[in-house]
XYZ file of C-alpha atoms in Angstrom:
321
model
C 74.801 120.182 12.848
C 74.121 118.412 9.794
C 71.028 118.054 8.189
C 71.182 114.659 7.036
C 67.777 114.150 5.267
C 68.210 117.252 2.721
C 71.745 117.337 2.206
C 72.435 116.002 -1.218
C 75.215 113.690 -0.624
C 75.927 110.587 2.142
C 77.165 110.728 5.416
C 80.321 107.778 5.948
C 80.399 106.881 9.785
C 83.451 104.946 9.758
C 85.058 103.152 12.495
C 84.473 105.235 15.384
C 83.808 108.794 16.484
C 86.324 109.289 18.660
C 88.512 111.647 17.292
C 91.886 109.689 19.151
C 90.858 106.707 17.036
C 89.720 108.292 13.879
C 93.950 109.497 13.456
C 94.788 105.982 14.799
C 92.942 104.680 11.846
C 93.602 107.138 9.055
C 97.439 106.837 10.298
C 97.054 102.706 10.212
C 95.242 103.283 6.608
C 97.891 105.815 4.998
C 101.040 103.162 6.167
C 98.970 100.239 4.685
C 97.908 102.377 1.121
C 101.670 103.350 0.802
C 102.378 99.386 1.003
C 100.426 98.664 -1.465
C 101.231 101.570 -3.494
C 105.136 100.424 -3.443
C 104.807 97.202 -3.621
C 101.941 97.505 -6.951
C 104.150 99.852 -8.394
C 107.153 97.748 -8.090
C 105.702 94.972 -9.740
C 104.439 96.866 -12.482
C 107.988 98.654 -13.212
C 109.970 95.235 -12.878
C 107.465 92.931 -15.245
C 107.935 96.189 -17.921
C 111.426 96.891 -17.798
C 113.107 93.099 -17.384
C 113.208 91.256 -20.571
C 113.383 87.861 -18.225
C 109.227 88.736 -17.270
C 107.577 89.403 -20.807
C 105.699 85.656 -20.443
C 102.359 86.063 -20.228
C 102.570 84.846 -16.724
C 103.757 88.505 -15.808
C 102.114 90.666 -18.587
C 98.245 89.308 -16.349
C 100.282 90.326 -13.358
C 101.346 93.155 -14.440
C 97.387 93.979 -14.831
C 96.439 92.621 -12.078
C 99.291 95.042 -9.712
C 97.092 97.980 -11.936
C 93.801 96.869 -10.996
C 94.984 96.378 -7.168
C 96.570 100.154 -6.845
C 93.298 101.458 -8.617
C 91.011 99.446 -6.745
C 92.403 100.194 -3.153
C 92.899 103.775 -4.334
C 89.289 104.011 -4.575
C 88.377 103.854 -1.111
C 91.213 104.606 0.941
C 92.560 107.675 0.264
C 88.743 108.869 1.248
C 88.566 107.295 4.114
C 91.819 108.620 5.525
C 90.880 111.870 4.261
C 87.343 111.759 6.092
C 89.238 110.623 9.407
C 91.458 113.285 9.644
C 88.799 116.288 8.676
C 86.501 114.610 11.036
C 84.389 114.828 8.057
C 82.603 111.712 6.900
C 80.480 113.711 4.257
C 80.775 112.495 0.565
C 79.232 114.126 -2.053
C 76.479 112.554 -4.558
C 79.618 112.866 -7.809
C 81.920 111.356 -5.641
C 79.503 108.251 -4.239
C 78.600 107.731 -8.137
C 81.957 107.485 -9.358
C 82.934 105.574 -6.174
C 80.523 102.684 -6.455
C 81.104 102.724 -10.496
C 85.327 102.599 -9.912
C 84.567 100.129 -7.317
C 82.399 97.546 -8.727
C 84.160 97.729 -11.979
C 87.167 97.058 -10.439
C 86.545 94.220 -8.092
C 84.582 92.592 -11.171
C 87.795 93.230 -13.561
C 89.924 91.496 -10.666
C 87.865 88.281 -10.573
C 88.173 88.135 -14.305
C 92.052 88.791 -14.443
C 92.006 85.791 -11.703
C 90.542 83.499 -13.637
C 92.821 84.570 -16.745
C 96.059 83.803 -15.160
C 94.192 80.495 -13.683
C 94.155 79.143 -17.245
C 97.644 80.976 -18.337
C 98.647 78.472 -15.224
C 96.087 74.692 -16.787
C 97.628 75.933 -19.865
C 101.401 76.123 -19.252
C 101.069 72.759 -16.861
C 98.609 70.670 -18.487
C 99.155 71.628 -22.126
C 102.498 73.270 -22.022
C 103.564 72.026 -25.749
C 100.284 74.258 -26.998
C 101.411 76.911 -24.131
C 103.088 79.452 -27.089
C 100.216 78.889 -29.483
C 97.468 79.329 -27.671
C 98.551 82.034 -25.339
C 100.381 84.136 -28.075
C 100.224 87.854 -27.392
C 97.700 88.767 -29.578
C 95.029 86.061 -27.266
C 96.731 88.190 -24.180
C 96.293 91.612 -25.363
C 92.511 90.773 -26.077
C 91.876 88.903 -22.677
C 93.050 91.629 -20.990
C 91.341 94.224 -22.942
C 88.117 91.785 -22.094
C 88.428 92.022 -18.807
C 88.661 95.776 -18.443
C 85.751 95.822 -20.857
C 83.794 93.269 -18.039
C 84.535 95.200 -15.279
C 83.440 98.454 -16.374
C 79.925 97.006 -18.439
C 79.568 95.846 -14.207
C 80.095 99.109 -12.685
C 78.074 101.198 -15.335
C 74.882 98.691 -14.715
C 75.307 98.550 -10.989
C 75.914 102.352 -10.833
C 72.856 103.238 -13.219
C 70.232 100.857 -11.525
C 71.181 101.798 -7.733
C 71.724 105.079 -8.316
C 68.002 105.301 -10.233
C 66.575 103.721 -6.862
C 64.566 106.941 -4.937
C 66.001 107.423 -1.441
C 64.143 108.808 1.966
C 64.827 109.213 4.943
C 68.436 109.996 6.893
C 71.380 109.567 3.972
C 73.654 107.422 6.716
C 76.171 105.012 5.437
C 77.200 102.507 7.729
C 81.088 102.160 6.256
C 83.889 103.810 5.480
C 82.607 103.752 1.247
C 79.806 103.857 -0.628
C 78.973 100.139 -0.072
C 75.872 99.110 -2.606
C 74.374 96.815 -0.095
C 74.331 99.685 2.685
C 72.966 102.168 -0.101
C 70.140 99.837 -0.378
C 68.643 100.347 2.885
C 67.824 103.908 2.096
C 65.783 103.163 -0.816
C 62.148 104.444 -0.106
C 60.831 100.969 -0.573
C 61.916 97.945 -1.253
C 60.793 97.492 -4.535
C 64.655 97.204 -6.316
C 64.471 94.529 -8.102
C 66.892 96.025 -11.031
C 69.354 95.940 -8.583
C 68.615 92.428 -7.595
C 68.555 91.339 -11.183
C 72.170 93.181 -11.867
C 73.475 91.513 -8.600
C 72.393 88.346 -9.780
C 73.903 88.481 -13.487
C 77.086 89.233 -11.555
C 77.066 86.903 -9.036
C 76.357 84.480 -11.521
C 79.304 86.004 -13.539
C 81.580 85.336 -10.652
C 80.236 82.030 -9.473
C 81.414 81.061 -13.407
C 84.570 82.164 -12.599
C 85.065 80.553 -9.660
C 84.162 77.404 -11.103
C 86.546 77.873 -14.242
C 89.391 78.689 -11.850
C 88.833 75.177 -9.363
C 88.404 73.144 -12.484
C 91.785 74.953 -13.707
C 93.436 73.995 -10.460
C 91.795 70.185 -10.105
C 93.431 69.890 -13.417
C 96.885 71.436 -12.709
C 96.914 69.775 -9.323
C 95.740 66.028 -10.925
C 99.257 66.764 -13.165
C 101.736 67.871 -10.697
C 100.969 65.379 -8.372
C 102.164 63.165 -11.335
C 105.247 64.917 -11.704
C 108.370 62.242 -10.557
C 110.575 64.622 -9.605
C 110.532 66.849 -5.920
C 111.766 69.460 -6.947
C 108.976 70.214 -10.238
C 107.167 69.613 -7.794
C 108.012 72.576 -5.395
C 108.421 74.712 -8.558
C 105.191 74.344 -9.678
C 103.566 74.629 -6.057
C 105.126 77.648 -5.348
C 103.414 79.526 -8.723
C 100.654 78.202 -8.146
C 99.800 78.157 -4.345
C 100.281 81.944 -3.943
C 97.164 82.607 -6.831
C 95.077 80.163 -5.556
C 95.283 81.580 -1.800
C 94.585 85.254 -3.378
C 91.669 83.871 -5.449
C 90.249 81.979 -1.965
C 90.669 85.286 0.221
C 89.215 87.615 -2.013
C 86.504 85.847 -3.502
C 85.344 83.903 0.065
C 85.602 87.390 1.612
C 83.853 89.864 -0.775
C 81.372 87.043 -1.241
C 79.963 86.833 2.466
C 80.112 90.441 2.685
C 77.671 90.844 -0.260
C 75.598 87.624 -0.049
C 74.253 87.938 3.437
C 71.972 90.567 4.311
C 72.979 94.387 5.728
C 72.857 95.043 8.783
C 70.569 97.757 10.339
C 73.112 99.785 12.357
C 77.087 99.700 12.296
C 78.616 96.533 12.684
C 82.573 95.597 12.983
C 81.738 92.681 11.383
C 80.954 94.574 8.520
C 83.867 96.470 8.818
C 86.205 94.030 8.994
C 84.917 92.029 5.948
C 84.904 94.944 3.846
C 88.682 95.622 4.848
C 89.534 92.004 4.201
C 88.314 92.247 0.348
C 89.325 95.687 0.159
C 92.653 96.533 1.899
C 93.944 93.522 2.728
C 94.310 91.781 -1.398
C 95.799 94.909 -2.811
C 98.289 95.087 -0.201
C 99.135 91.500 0.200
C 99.185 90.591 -3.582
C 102.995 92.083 -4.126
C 104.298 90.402 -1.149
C 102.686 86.882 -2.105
C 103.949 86.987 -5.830
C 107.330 88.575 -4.909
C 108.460 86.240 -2.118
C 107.259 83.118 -3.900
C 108.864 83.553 -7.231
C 112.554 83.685 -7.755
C 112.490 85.047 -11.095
C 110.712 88.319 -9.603
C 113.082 88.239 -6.393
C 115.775 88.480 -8.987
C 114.381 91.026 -10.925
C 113.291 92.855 -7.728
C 117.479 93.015 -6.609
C 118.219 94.095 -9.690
C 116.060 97.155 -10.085
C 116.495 98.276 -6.279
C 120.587 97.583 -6.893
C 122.685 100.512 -6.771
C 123.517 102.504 -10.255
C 120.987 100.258 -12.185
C 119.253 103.189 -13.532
C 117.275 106.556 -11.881
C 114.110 106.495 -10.319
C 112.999 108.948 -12.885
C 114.185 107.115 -15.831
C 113.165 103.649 -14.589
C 109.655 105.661 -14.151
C 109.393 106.976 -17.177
C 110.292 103.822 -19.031
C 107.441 101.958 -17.211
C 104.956 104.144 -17.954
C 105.688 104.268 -21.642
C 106.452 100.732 -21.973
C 102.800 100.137 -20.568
């Protein structure tokens, strides 16, 4: 037996203690991370190596497959790893650098998001300014921005809740250490750093949520003036695919972390926190792959016979990056 009010780390209950279900789970989990490990690092290899995908277009989605395989490597591979121990113990380092990878990289997402939303007004609405104003210099800084955003987020978040004095039974109620669940632990409820941090960023995020539908009511107001069918469909198919990826992960993460915690486990919880945290990563390949011919053709040609080696292709990727 555990003694869960000294030991110096959390307890992660999971999805069940049955032991049947806890390999049903990690086996579901491991097919679903490989997914999105494939399909992320797919995306990244063809956007580097094809000459047709060096627009900026593809160099934010390129960052944005990065952020995805980091983001859902950050909880996963822990979770399947707890399931089939039969362990759900974390330790104190690995909760720290859990909730820092985690919040920095949701927050980095949301800004990448809202970057390719105005690559996208810009290209549509403004597309004679389109190689002026989104030059490659403007693209190497936004995206060195947003990694900068997302990790000043996860360094405050991690400081303040992890400054908070805890009592009582260390029990988290998912399958991560999930801020909100942390919170219930706290010896009183006098965190009002945290609150403060949570608001900056939700504030943060309700901005870019804003910029993005303005982007979009723009876009949208242009297409719609477009005579001919077939911009039409052209146009709707790169943008559609963002815009439901910016709805699902934003709508999900947000009622997850706006409404209150629960005080015992919940599948409700549980299946929110898969839907911002699983399900994006995994989907995001699939969404921009099958909805973009340029990347289907790309796609064939790197998976075509005598191309070029898996190593080589690899290794070209990486120091292409």
């Amino acid at each position: 037996m555990v003694n869960l009010t000294s030991m110096s780390g959390f307890l992660l209950m999971g999805f069940s203690e049955n032991r049947k279900l806890q390999i049903l789970y990690a086996l579901l989990f491991l097919v679903t991370y490989l997914m999105a490990l494939t399909g992320n690092l797919l995306i990244i290899t063809v956007t580097t190596l094809d000459h047709r995908l060096q627009s900026p277009m593809y160099y934010f989605l390129k960052h944005l497959s990065v952020l995805d395989l980091c983001f859902i490597s950050v909880t996963v591979p822990q979770c399947i790893a707890n399931s089939l121990t039969n362990s759900g113990y974390i330790s104190l380092g690995q909760c720290i650098l859990q909730v820092f990878f985690f919040i920095a990289l949701a927050s980095s997402e949301v800004a990448i998001l809202t970057v390719m939303s105005y690559d996208r007004y810009v290209a549509i609405c403004r597309p004679l300014q389109y190689e002026t104003i989104m030059d490659p210099c403007t693209c190497r800084h936004a995206v060195a921005a947003v990694w900068l955003a997302g990790g000043f987020s996860g360094l405050m978040h991690t400081a303040v809740n992890f400054s908070i004095p805890l009592c009582g039974e260390r029990v988290i109620y998912q399958f991560f250490c999930d801020i909100p669940q942390m919170l219930k632990l706290a010896c009183s409820h006098e965190f009002v750093n945290e609150i403060a941090v949570a608001a900056f960023t939700t504030s943060a995020a309700f901005i870019c949520l804003v910029s993005i539908v303005l982007s979009y009511v723009h876009i949208f107001s242009v297409v719609l003036r477009i005579p001919s069918a077939e911009g039409r469909t052209k146009v709707f198919a790169t943008c559609l695919p963002h815009l439901f990826v910016v709805t699902f992960f934003l709508s999900t993460a947000g009622f997850e972390f706006l409404r209150p915690p629960s005080d015992s486990q919940s599948a409700m919880d549980l299946m929110f926190s898969i839907f911002y945290t699983v399900i994006p990563p995994t989907l995001n390949p699939v969404i921009y792959s099958l909805r973009n011919e340029a990347m289907k053709a790309a796609l064939r040609k790197v998976l075509s016979k005598g191309e070029v080696s898996p190593r080589k292709m690899y290794l070209k990727a990486i120091f292409k990056f």
